[in-house]
JSON list of C-alpha atoms in Angstrom, two decimals:
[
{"chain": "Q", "resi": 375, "resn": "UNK", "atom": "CA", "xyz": [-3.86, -3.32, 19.22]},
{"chain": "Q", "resi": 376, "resn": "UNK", "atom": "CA", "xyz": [-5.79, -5.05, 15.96]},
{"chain": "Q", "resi": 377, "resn": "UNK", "atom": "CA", "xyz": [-9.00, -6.85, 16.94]},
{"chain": "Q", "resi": 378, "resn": "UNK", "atom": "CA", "xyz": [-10.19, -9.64, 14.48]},
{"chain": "Q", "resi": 379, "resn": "UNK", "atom": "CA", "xyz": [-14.40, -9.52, 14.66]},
{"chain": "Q", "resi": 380, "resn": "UNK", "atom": "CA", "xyz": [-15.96, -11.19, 12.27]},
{"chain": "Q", "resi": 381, "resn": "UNK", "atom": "CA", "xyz": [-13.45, -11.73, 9.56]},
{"chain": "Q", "resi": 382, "resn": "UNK", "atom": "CA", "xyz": [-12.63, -8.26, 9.83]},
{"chain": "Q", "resi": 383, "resn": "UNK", "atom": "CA", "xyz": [-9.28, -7.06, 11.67]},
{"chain": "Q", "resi": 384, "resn": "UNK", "atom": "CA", "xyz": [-9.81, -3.62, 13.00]},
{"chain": "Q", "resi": 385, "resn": "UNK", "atom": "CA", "xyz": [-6.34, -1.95, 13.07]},
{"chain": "Q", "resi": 386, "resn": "UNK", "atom": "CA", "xyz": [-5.22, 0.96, 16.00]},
{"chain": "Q", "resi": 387, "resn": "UNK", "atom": "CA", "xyz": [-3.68, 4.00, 15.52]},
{"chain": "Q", "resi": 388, "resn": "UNK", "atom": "CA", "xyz": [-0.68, 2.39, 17.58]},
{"chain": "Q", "resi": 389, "resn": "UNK", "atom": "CA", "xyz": [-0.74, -0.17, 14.70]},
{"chain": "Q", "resi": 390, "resn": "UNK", "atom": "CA", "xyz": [-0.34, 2.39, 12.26]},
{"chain": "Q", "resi": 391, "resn": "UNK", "atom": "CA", "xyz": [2.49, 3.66, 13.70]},
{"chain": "Q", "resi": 392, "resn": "UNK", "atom": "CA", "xyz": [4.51, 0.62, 14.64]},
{"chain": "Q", "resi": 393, "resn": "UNK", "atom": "CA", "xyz": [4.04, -0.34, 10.59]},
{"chain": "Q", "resi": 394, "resn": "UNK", "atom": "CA", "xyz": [4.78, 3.20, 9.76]},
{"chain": "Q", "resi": 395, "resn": "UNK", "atom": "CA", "xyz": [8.11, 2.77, 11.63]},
{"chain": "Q", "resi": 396, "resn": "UNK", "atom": "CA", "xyz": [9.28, -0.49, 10.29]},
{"chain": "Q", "resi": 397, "resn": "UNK", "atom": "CA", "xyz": [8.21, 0.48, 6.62]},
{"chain": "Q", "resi": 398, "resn": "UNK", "atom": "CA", "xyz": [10.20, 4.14, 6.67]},
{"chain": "Q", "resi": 399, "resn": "UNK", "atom": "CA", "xyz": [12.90, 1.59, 8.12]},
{"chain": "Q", "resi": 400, "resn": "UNK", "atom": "CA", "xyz": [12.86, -0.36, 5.00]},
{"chain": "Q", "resi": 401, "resn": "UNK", "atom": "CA", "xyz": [12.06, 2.93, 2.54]},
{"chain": "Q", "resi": 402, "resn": "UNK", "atom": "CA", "xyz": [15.99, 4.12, 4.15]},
{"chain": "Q", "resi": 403, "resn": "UNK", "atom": "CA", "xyz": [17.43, 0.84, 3.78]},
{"chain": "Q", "resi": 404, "resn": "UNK", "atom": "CA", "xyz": [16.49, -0.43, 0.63]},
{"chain": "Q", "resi": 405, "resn": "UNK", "atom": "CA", "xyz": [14.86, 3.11, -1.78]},
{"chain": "Q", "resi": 406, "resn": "UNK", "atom": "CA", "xyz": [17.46, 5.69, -0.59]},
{"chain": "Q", "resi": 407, "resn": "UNK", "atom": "CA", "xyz": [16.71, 7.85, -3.80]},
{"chain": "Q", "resi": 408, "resn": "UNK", "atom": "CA", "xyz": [13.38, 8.67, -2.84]},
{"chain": "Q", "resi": 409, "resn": "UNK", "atom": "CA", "xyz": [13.15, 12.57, -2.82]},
{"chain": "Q", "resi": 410, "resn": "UNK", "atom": "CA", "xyz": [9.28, 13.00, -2.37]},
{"chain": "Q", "resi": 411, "resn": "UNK", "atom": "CA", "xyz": [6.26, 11.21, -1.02]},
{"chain": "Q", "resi": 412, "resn": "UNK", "atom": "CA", "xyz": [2.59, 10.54, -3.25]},
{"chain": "Q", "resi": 413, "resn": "UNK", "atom": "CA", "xyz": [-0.50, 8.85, -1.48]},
{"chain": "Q", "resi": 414, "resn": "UNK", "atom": "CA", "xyz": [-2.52, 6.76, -3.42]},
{"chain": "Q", "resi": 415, "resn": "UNK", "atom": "CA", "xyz": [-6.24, 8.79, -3.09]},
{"chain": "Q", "resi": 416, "resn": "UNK", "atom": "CA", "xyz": [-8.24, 7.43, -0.27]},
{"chain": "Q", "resi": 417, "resn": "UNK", "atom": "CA", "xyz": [-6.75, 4.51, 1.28]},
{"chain": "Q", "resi": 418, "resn": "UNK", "atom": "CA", "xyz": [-2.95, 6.10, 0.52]},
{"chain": "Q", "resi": 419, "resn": "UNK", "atom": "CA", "xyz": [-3.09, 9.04, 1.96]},
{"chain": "Q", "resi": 420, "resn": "UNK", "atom": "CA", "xyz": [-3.02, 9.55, 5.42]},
{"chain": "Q", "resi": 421, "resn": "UNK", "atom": "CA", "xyz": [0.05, 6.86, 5.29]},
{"chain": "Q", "resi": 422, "resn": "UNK", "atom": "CA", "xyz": [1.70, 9.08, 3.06]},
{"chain": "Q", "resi": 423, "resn": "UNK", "atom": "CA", "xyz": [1.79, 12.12, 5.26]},
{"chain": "Q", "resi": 424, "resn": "UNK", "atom": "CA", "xyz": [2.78, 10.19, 8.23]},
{"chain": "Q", "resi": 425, "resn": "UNK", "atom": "CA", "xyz": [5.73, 8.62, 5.96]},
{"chain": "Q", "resi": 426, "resn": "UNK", "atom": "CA", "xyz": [6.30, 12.22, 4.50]},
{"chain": "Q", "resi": 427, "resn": "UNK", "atom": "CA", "xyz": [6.60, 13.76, 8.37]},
{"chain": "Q", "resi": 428, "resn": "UNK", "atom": "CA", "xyz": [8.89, 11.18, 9.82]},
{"chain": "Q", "resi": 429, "resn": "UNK", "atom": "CA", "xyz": [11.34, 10.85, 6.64]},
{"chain": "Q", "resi": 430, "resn": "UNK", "atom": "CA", "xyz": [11.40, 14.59, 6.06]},
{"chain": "Q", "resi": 431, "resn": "UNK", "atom": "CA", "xyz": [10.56, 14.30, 3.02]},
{"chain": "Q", "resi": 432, "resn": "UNK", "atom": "CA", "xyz": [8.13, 16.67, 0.99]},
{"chain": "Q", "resi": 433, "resn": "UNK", "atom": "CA", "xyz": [4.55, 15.07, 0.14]},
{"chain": "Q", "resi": 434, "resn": "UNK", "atom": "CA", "xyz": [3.67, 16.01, -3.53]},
{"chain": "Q", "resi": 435, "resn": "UNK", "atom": "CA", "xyz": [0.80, 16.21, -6.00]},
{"chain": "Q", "resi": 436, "resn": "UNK", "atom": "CA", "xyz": [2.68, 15.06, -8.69]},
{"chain": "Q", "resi": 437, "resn": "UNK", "atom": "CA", "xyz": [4.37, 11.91, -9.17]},
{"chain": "Q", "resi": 438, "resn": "UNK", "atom": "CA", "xyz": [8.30, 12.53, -10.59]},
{"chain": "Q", "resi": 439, "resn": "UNK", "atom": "CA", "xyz": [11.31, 10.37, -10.91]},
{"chain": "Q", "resi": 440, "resn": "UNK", "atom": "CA", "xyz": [12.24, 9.43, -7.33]},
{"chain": "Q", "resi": 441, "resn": "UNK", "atom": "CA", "xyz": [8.88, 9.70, -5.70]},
{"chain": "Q", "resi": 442, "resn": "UNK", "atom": "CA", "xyz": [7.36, 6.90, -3.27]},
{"chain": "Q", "resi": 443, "resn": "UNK", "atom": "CA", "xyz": [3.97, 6.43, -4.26]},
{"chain": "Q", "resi": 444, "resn": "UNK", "atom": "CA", "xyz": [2.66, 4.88, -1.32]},
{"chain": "Q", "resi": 445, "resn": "UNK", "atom": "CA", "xyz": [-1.06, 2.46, -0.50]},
{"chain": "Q", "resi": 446, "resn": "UNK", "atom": "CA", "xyz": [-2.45, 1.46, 2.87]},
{"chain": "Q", "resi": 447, "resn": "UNK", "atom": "CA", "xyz": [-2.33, -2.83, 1.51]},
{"chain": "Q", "resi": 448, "resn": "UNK", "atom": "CA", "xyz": [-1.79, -4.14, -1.54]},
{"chain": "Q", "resi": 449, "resn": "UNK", "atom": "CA", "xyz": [-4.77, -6.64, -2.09]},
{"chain": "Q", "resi": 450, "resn": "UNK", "atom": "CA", "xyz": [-5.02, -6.83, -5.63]},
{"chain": "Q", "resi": 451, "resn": "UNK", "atom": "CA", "xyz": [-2.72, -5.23, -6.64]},
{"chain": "Q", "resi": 452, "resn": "UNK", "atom": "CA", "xyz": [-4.31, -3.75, -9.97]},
{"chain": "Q", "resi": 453, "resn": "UNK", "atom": "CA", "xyz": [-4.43, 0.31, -8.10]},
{"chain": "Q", "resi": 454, "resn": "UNK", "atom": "CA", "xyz": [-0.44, 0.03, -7.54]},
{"chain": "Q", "resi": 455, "resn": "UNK", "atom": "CA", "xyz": [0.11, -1.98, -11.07]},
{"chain": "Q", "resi": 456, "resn": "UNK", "atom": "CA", "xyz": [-1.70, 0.81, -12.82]},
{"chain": "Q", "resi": 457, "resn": "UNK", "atom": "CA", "xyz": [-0.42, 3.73, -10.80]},
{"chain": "Q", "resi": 458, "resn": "UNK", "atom": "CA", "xyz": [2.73, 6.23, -12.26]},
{"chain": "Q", "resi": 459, "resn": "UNK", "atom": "CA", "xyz": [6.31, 6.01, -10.35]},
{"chain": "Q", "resi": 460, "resn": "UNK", "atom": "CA", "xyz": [8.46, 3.80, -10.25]},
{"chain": "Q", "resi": 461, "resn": "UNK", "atom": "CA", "xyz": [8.90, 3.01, -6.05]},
{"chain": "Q", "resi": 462, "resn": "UNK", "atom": "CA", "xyz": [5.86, 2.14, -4.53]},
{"chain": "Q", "resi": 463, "resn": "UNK", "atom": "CA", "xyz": [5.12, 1.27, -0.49]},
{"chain": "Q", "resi": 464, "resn": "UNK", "atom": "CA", "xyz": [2.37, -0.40, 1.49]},
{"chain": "Q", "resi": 465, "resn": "UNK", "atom": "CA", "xyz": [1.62, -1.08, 4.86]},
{"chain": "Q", "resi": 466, "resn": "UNK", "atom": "CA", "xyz": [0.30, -4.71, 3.78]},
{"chain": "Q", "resi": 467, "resn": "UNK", "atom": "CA", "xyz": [0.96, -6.63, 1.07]},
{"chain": "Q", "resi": 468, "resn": "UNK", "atom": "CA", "xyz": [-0.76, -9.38, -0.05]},
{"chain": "Q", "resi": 469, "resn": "UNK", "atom": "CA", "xyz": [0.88, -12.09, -1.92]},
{"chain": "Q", "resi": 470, "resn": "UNK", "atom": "CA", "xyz": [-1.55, -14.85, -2.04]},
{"chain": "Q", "resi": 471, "resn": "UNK", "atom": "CA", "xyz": [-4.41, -12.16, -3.73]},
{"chain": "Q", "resi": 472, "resn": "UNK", "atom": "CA", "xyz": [-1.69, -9.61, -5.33]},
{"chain": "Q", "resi": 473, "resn": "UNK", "atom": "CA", "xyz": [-1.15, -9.47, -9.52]},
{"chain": "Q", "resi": 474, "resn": "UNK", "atom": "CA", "xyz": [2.02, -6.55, -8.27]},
{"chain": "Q", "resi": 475, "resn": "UNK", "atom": "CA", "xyz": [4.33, -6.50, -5.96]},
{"chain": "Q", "resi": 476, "resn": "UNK", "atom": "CA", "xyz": [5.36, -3.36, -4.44]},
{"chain": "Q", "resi": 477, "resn": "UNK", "atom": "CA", "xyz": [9.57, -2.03, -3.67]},
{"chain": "Q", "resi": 478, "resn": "UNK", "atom": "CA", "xyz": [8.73, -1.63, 0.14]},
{"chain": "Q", "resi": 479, "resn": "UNK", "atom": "CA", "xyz": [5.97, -3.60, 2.10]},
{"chain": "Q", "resi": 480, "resn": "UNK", "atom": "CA", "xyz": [5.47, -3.04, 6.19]},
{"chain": "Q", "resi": 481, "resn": "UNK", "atom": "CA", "xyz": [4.55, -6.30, 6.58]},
{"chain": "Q", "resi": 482, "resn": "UNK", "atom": "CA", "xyz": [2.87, -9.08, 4.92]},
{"chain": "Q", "resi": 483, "resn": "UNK", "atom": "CA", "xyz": [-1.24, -9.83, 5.37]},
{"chain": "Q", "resi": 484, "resn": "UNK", "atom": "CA", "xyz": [-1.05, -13.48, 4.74]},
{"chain": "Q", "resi": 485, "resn": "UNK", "atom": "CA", "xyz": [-4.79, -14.37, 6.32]},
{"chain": "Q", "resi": 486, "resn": "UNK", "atom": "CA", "xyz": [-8.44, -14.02, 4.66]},
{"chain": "Q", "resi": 487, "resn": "UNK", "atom": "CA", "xyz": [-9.54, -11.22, 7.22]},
{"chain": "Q", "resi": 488, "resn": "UNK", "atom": "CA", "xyz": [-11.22, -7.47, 6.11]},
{"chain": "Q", "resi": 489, "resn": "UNK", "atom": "CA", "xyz": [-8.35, -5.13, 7.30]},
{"chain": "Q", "resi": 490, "resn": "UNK", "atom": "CA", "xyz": [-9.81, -1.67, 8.55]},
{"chain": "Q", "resi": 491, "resn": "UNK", "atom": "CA", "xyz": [-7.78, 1.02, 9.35]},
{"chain": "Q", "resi": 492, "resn": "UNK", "atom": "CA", "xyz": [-8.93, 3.62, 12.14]},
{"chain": "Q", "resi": 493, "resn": "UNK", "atom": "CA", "xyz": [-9.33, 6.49, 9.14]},
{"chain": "Q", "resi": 494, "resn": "UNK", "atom": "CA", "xyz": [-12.30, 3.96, 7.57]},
{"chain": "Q", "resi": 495, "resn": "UNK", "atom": "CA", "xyz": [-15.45, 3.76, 8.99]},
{"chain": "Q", "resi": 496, "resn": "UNK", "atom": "CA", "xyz": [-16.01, 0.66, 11.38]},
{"chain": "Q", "resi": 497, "resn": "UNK", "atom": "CA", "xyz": [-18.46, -0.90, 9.66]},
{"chain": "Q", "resi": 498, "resn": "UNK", "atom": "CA", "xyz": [-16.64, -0.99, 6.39]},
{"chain": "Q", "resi": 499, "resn": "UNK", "atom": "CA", "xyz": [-17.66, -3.34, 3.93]},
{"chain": "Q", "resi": 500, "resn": "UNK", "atom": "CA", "xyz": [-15.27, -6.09, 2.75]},
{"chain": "Q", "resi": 501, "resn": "UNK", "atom": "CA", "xyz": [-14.96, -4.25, -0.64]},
{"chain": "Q", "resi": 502, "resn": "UNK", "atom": "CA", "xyz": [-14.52, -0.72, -1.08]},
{"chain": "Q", "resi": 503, "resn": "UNK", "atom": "CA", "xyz": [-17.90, 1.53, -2.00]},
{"chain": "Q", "resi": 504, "resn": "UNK", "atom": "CA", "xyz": [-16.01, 2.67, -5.08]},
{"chain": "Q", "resi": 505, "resn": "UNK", "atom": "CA", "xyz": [-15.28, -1.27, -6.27]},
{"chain": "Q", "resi": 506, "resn": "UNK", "atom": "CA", "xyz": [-18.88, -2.22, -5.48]},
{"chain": "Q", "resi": 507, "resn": "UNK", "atom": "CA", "xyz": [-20.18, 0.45, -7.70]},
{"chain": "Q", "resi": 508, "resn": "UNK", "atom": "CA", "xyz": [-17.73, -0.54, -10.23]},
{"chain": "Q", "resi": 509, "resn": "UNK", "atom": "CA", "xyz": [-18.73, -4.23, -9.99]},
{"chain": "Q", "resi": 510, "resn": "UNK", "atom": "CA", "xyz": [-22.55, -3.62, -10.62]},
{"chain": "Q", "resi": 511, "resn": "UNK", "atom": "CA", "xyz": [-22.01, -1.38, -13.81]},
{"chain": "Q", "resi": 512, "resn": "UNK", "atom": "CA", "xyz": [-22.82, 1.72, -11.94]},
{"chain": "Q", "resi": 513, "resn": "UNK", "atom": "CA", "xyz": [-20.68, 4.94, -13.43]},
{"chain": "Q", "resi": 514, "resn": "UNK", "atom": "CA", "xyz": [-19.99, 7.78, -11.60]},
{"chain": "Q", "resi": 515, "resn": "UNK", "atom": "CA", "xyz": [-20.34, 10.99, -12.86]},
{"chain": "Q", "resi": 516, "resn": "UNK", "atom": "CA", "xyz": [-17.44, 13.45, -13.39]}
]
């Protein structure tokens, strides 16, 4: 069950599944086109699969017409907004902080709290390494 320390809500694995089960409820109900399942690198992934196993559905490498291109939250916004496809699904969204909304949300994050989800290091930070290094002008290199 999700612990809130800190500002930060630590998520369970039996979280994960419970919002895994109510989103692939709402990915039937209300995307029944969807042929094929994309995670989002990184936070994306491991949601994917899961949603990929219990729907039966193939998980691709390549985004085509009827493929779910799916996020762990929506916080922004901007990754989703700027991502190919056409459905889109996240455990969280966040409608308060979020320029996008996506077709299928698990359930909404309405509070100010970190979310970290048990693939993410506990002592995550409340922004992502990648965004931090993108905030101070640092480049990576290809």
């Amino acid at each position: 069950m999700a612990q809130t320390v800190n500002n930060k809500t630590y998520l369970s694995w039996d979280d994960i599944t419970i919002l895994i089960d109510k989103l692939c409820g709402r990915i039937i109900e209300d995307l029944p086109l969807i042929d094929s399942i994309y995670g989002i690198p990184r936070g994306g992934l491991i949601p994917a699969v899961l949603i990929s196993h219990k729907l039966e559905l193939p998980y691709v490498n390549s985004i085509g017409k009827n493929t779910l291109v799916v996020d762990d939250i929506c916080d922004s916004g901007v990754t989703l907004k700027n991502s190919p496809g056409i459905y889109t699904a996240v455990l969280y969204q966040k409608p308060e902080t979020a320029c996008f909304t996506p077709s299928v949300w698990a359930d909404l994050h309405l509070g100010s709290e970190w979310l970290i989800f048990p693939w993410e290091r506990i002592d995550s930070k409340e922004m992502q390494d990648y965004l931090l290094l993108s905030k101070n002008n640092v480049e990576f290199e290809d």
